[in-house]
Coordinates of C-alpha atoms in Angstrom, one line a residue:
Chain J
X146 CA 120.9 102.0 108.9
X147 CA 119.2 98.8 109.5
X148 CA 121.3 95.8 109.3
X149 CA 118.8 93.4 107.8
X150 CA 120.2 93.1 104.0
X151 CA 123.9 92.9 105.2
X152 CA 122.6 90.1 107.8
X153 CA 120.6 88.1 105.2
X154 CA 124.2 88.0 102.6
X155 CA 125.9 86.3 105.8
X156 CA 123.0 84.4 105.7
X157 CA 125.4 80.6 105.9
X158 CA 123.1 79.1 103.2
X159 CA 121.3 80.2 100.5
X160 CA 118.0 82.7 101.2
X161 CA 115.0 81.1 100.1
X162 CA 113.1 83.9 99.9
X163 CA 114.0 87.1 97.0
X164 CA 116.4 89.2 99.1
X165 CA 115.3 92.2 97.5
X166 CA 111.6 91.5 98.5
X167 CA 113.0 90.4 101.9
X168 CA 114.5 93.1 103.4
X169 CA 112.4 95.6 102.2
X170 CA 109.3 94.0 103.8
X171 CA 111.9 93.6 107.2
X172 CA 112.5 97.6 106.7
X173 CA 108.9 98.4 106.1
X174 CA 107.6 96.1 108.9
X175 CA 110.1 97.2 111.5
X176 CA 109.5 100.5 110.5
X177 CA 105.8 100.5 111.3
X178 CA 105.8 98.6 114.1
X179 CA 107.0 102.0 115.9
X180 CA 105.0 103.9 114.2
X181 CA 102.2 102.2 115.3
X182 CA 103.1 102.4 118.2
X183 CA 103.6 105.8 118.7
X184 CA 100.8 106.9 116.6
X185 CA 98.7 104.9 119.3
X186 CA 100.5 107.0 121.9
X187 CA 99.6 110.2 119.9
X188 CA 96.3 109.8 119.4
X189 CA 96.3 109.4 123.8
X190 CA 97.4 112.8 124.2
X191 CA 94.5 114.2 121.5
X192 CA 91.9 116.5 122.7
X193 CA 89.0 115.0 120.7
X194 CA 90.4 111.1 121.9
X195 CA 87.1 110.0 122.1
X196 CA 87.0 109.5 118.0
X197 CA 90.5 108.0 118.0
X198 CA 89.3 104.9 119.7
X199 CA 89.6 103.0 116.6
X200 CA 92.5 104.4 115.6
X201 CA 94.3 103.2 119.0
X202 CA 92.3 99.9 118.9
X203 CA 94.4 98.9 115.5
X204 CA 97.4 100.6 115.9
X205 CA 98.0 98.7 119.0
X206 CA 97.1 95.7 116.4
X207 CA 99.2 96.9 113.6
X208 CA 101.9 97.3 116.0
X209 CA 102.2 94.0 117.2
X210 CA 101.5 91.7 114.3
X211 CA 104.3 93.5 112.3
X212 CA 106.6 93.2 115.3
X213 CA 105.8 89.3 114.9
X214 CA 106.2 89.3 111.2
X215 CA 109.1 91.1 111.6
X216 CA 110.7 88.3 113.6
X217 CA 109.2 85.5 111.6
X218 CA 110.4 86.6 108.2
X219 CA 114.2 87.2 110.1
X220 CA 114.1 83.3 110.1
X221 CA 115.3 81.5 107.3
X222 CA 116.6 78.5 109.1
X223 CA 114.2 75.5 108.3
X224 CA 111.8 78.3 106.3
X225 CA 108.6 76.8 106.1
X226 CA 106.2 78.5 103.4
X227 CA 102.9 77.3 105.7
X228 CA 104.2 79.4 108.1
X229 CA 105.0 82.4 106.6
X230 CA 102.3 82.9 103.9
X231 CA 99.2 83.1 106.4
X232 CA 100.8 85.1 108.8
X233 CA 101.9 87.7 105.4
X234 CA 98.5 87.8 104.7
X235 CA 97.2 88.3 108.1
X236 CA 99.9 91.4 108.7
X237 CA 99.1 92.6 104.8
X238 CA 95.2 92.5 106.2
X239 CA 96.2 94.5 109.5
X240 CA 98.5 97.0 108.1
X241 CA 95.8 97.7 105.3
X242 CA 92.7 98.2 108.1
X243 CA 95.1 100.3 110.2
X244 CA 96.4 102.2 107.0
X245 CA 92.7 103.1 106.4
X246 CA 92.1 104.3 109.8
X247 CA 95.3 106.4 109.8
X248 CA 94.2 108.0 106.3
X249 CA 91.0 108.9 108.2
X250 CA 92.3 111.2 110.4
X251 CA 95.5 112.3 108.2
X252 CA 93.9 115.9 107.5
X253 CA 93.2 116.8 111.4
X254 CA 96.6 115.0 112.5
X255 CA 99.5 115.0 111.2
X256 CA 100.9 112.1 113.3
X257 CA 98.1 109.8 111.4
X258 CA 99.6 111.1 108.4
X259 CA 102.9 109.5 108.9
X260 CA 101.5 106.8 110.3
X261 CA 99.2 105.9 107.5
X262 CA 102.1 105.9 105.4
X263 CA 104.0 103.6 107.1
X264 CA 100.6 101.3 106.9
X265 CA 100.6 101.8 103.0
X266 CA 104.5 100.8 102.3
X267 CA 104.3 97.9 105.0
X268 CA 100.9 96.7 103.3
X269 CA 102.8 97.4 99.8
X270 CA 105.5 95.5 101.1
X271 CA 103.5 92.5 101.8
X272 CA 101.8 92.2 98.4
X273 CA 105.4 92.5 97.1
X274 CA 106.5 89.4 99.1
X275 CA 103.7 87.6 98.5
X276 CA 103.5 87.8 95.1
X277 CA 107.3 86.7 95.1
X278 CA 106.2 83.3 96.8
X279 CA 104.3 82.7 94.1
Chain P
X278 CA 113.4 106.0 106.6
X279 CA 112.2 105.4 110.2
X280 CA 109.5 107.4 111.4
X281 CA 110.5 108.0 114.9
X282 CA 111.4 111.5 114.6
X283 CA 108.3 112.9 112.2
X284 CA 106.6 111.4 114.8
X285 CA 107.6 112.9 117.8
X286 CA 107.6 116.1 116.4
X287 CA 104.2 115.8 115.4
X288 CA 103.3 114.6 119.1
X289 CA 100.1 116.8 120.3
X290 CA 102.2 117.9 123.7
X291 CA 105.9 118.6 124.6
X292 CA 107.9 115.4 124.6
X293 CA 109.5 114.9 128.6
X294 CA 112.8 113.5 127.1
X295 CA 115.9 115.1 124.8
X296 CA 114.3 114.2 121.1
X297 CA 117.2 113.4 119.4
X298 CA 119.0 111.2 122.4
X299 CA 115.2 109.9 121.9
X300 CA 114.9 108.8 118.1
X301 CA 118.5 107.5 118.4
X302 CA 117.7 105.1 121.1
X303 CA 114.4 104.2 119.7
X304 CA 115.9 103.6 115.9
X305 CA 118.9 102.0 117.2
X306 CA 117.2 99.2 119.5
X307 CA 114.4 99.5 116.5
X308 CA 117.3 97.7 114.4
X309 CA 119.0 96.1 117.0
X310 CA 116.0 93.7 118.1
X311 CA 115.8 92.3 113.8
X312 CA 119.3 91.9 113.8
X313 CA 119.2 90.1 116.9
X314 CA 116.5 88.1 115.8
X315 CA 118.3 87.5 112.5
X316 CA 121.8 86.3 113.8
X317 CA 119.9 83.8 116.6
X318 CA 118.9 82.4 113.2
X319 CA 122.2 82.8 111.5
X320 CA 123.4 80.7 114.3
X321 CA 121.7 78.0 113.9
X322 CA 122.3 77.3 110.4
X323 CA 126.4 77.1 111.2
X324 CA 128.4 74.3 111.3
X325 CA 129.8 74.5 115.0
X326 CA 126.2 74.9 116.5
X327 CA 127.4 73.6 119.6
X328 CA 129.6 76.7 120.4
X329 CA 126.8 79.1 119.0
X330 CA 124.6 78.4 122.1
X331 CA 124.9 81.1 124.3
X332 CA 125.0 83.6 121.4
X333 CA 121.7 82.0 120.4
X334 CA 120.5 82.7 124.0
X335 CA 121.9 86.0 124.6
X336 CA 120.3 87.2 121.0
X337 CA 117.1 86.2 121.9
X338 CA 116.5 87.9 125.2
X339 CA 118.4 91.2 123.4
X340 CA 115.5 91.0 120.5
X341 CA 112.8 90.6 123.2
X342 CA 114.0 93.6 125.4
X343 CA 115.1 95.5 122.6
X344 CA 111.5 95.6 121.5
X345 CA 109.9 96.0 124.5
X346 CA 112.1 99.1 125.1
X347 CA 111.6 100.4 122.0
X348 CA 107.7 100.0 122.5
X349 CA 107.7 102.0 126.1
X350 CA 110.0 104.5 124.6
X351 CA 107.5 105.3 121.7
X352 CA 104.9 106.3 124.1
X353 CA 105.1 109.8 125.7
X354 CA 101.4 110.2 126.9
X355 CA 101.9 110.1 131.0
X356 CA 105.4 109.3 130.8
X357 CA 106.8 107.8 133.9
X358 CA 110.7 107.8 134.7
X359 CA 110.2 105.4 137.2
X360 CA 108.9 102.8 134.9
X361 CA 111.4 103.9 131.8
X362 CA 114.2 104.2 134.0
X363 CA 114.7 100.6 135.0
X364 CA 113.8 99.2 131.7
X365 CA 116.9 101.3 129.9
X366 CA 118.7 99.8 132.4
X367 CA 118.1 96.4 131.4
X368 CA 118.1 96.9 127.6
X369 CA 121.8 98.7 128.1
X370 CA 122.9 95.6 130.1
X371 CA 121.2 93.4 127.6
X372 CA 122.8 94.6 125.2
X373 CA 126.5 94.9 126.3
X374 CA 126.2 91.1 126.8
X375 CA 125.1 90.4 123.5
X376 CA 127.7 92.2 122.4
X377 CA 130.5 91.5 124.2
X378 CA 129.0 87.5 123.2
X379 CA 129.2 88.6 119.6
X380 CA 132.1 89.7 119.4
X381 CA 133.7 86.9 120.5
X382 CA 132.4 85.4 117.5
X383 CA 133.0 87.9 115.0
X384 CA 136.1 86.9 113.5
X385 CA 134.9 83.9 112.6
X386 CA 131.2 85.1 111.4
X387 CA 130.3 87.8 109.4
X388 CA 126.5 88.1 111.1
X389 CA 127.9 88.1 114.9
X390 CA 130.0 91.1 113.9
X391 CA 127.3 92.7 112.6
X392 CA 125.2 92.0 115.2
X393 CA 127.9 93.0 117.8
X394 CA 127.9 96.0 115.8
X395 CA 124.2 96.9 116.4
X396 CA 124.4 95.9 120.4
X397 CA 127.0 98.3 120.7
X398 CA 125.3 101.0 118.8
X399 CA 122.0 100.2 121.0
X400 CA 123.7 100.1 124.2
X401 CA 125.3 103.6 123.5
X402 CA 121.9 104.4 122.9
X403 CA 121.1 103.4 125.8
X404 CA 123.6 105.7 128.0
X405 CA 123.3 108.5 126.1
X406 CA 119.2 108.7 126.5
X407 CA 119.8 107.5 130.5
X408 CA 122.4 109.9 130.7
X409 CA 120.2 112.8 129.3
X410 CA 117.6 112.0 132.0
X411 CA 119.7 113.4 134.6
Chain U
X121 CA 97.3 74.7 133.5
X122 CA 100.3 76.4 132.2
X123 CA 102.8 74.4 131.3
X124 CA 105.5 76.4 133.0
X125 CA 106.2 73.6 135.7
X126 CA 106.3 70.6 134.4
X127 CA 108.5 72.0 131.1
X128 CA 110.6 73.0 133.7
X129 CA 111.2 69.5 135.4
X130 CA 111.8 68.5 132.0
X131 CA 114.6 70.9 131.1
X132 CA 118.5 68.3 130.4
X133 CA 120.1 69.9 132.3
X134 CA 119.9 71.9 136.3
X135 CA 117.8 75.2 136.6
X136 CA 119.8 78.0 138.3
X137 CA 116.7 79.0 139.7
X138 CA 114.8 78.4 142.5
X139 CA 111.9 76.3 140.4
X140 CA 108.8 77.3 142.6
X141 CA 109.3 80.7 142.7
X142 CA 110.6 80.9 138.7
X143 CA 107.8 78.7 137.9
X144 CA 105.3 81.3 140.1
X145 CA 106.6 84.3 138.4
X146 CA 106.4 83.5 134.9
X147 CA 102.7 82.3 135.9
X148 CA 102.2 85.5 137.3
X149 CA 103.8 87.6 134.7
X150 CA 101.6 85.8 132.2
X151 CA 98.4 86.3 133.4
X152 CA 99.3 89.8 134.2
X153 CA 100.3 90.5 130.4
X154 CA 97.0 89.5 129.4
X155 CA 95.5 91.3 131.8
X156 CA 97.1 94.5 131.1
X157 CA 95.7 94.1 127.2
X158 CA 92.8 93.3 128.1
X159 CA 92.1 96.7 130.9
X160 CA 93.9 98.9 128.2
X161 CA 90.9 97.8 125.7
X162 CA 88.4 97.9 128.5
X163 CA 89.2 101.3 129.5
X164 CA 88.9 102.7 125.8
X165 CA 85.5 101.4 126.0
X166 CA 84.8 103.8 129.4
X167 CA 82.6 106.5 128.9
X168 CA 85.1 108.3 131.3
X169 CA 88.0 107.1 128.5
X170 CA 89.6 110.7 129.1
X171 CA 90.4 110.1 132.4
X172 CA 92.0 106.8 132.4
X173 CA 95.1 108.1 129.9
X174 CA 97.5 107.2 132.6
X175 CA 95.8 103.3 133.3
X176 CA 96.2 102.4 129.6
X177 CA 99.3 104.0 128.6
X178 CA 101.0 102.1 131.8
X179 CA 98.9 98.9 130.9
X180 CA 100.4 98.8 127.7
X181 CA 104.1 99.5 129.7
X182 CA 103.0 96.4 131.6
X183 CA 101.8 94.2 129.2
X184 CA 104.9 94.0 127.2
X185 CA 107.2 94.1 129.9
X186 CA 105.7 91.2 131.2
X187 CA 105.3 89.2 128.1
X188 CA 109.0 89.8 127.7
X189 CA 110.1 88.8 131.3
X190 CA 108.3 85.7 131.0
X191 CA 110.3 84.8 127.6
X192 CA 113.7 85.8 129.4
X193 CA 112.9 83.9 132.4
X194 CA 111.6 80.6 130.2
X195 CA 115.4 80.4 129.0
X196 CA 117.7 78.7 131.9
X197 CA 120.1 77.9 128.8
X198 CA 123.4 79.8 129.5
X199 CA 121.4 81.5 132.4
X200 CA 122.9 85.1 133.1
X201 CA 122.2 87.4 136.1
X202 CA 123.4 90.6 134.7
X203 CA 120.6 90.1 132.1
X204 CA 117.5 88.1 134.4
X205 CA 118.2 90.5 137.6
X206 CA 118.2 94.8 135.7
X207 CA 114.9 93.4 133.9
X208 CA 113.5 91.5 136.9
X209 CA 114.1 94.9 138.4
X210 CA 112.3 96.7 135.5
X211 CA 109.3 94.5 135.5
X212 CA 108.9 95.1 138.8
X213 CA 108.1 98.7 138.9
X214 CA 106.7 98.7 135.6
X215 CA 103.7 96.1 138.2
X216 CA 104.2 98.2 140.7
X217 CA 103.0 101.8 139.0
X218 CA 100.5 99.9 136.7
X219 CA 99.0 98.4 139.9
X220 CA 98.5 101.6 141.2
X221 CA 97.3 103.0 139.0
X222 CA 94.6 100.1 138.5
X223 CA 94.1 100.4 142.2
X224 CA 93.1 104.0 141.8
X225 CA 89.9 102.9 139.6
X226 CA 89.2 99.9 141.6
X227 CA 86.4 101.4 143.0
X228 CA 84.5 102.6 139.4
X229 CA 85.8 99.8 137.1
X230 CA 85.7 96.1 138.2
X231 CA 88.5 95.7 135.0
X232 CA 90.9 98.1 136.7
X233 CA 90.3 96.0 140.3
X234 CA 90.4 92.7 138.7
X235 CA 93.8 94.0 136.6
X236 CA 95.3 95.6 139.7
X237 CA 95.2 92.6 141.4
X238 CA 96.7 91.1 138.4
X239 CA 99.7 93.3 138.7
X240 CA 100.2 93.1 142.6
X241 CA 100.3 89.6 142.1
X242 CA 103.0 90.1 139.7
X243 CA 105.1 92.5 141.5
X244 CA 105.2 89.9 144.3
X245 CA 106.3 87.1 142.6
X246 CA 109.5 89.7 141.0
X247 CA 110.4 90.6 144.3
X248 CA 110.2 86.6 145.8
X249 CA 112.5 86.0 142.9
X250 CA 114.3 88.8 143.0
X251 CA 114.9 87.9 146.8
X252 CA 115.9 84.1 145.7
X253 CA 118.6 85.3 143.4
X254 CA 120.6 86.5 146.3
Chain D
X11 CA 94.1 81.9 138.2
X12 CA 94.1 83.5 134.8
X13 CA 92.1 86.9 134.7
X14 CA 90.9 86.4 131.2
X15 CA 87.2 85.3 131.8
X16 CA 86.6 88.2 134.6
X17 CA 88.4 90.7 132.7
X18 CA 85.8 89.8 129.5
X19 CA 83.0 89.5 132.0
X20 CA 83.5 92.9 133.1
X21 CA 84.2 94.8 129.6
X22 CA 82.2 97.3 129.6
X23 CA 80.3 96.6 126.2
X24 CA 79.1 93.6 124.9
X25 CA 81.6 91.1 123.6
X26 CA 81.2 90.8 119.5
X27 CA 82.9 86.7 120.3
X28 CA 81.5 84.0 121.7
X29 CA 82.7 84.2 125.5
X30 CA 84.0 80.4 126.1
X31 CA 85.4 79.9 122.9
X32 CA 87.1 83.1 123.6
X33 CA 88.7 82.9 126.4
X34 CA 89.7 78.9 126.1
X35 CA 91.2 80.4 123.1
X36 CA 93.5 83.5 125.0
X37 CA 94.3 81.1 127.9
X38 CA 95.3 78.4 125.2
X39 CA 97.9 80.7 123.0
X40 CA 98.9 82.4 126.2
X41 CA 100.0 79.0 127.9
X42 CA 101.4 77.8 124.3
X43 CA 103.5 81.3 123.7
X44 CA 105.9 80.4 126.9
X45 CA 105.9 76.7 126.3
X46 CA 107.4 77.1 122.7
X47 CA 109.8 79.4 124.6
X48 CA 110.9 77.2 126.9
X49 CA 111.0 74.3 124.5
X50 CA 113.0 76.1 122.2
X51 CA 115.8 76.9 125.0
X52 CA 115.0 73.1 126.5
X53 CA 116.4 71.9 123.1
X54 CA 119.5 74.3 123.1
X55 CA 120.7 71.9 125.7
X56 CA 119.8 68.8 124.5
X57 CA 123.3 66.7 123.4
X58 CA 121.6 66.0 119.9
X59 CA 121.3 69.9 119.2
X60 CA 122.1 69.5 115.8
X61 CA 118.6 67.3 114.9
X62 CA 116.8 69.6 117.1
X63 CA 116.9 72.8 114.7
X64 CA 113.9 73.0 113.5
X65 CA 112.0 72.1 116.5
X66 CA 113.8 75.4 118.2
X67 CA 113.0 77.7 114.9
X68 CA 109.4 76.7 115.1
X69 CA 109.0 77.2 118.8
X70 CA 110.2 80.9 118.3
X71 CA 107.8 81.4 115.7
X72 CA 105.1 79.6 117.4
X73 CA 105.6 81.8 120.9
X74 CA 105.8 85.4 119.1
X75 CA 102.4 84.5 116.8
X76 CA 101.0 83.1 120.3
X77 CA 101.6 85.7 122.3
X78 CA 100.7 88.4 119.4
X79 CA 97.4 86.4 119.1
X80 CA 97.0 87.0 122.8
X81 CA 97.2 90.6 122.5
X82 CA 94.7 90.9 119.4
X83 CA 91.9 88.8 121.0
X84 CA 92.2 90.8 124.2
X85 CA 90.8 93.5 122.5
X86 CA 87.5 93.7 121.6
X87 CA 86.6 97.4 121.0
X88 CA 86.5 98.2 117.5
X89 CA 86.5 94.6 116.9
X90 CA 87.5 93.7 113.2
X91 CA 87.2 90.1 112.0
X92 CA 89.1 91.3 109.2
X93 CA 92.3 91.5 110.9
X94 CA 91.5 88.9 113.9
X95 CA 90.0 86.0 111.3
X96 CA 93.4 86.0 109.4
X97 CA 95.9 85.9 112.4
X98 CA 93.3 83.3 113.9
X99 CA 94.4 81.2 110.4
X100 CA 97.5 82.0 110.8
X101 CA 98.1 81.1 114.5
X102 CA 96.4 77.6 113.8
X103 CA 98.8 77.3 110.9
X104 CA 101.7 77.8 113.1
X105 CA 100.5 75.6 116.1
X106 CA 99.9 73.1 113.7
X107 CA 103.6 73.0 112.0
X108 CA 105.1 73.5 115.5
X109 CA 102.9 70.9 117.2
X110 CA 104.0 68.1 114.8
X111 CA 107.6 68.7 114.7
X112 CA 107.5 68.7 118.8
X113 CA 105.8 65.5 118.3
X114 CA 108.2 64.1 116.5
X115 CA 110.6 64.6 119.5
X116 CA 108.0 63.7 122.1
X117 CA 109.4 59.7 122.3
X118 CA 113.0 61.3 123.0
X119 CA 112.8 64.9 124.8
X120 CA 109.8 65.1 127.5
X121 CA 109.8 68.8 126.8
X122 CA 109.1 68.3 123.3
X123 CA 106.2 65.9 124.7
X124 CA 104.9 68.9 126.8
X125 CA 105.0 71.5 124.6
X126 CA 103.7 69.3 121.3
X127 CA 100.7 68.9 124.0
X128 CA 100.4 72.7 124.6
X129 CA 100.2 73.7 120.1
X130 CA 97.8 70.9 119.7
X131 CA 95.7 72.7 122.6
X132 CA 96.2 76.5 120.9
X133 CA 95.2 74.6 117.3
X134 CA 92.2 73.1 118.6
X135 CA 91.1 76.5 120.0
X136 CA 92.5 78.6 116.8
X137 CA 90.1 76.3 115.1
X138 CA 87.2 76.3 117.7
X139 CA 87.4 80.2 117.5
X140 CA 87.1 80.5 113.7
X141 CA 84.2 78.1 114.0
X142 CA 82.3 80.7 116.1
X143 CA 83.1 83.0 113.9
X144 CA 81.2 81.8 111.2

């Protein structure tokens, strides 16, 4: 029920960016920047916490760059490419690292599961778009 | 295809607050804050800019708190009325300007109706989860 | 050498602010953002990291409820109470528990002091502009 | 009166970054995130709105990578220069767009002056930073 693709059509110009590749990458990003963020949260309340250090560390990394991303890639007004490709590849590069972590710890907690997955579509999402700006 | 609801119920302890007043708040200010972000934008690529101003404004702050909220919402670890409390407060407030500002625009743009649309659905959100912490 | 001040001087038009105590705040609330990012990560380096749950959870409350405070308050454009005032409110106790909490490890973690200080400063400068408001 | 140098003085390991660079760095993007915000609502009430566009889309982008840049190099447990090396890029990349667009303003809009100032700061540091690194 997100309202990205129906915002980007009533977009008052024309998208310079695939809309397809667009709003899935919005979705994906939007999507784990919360569950970064309560995966982070999660891995607080665990009783062996002193192994999920890293975990925390770049989930509260992960949560914040796609937040960013997530705003930047909103913006099509006065798009500028040099802006948006580096930071891409910087929240592909986070998502990836955090995905890793998650994956780590997906057997012993579940909530790294989900969370891992979320990494892995976001970081999937990213190629996608990037590749599109090619 | 959020994850706020695996999530929670994979949380390690028992969550303080009603879990499905809890996802609903969290996916619809999750949503609200990008289509925010995306109509502030919308704005400023229309003709009549000048009268777009305070809808410009108004969106901004809503994205900001919206995500902020959405952030403190996601964690459950030593949760703290007194610090959640206030902040749902804000983001309901937020939002019913936003909205009401929206509005007033949407019979002449698509995107401020949709946006409108997601401010009201957040700051019902809102209610309903403050409402529930009685 | 923040820039809050003079940008403010510079703003077209007449802030409906007091401009020392808006300037002081959003000082304030900036160096306490960074400050409560920087004592979450310090405390998951504690060899005591399972009792200091509580300081980071609420230092990552803090830190985004201040980064957002400071973008709401940078905006005089179209200036609203019913938005500044509920998340003025908000930022306030979200200062106000962190910096206890801070306070309560003052005496084992020179972060935690240094951060605690951080936050009281904040909380004062909400309630001076709170108190302006009226 | 920013608490980043005591806060990384007192982390409790030792700091994988160069300290100065660092912290110049944090207090740099930190400063730069809310003068982009207030530039960006400076220019919403400037009377040539309609040439000041890009200058406002910029500045949001420029304040959300800032202030996400702020949060990333504030934590230094687990430190990854796999995911802090690319935002670094990006962050320059952004302060660099933002900061020449505001200087194109600077001879008209004091604010754009100030704030055009404040990116070229953040881009030197960006770029001082990812020196260190190396």
């Amino acid at each position: 029920m997100s309202y990205a693709r129906p915002l980007l059509e009533a977009y008052p110009r024309a998208a310079k960016v695939h809309p397809d590749a667009l709003t899935a990458t919005i979705d994906a990003l939007s999507d784990c920047a919360q569950a970064c963020a309560a995966d982070a949260d999660d891995d607080l309340s665990e009783p062996n916490l002193n192994e999920m250090v890293k975990c925390i560390r770049l989930c509260l990394d992960c949560a914040e760059v796609c937040a960013t991303t997530v705003g930047v890639l909103s913006r099509q007004t006065e798009y500028d490419v040099n802006v948006t490709r580096p930071l891409l590849a910087a929240c592909l590069a986070t998502c990836a690292a955090c995905g890793a972590e998650c994956e780590h710890h997906a057997h012993s907690h579940e909530h790294c599961r989900i969370c891992g997955e979320a990494c892995r579509r976001a970081e999937r999402a990213c190629q996608d778009l990037l590749t599109s700006m090619h």
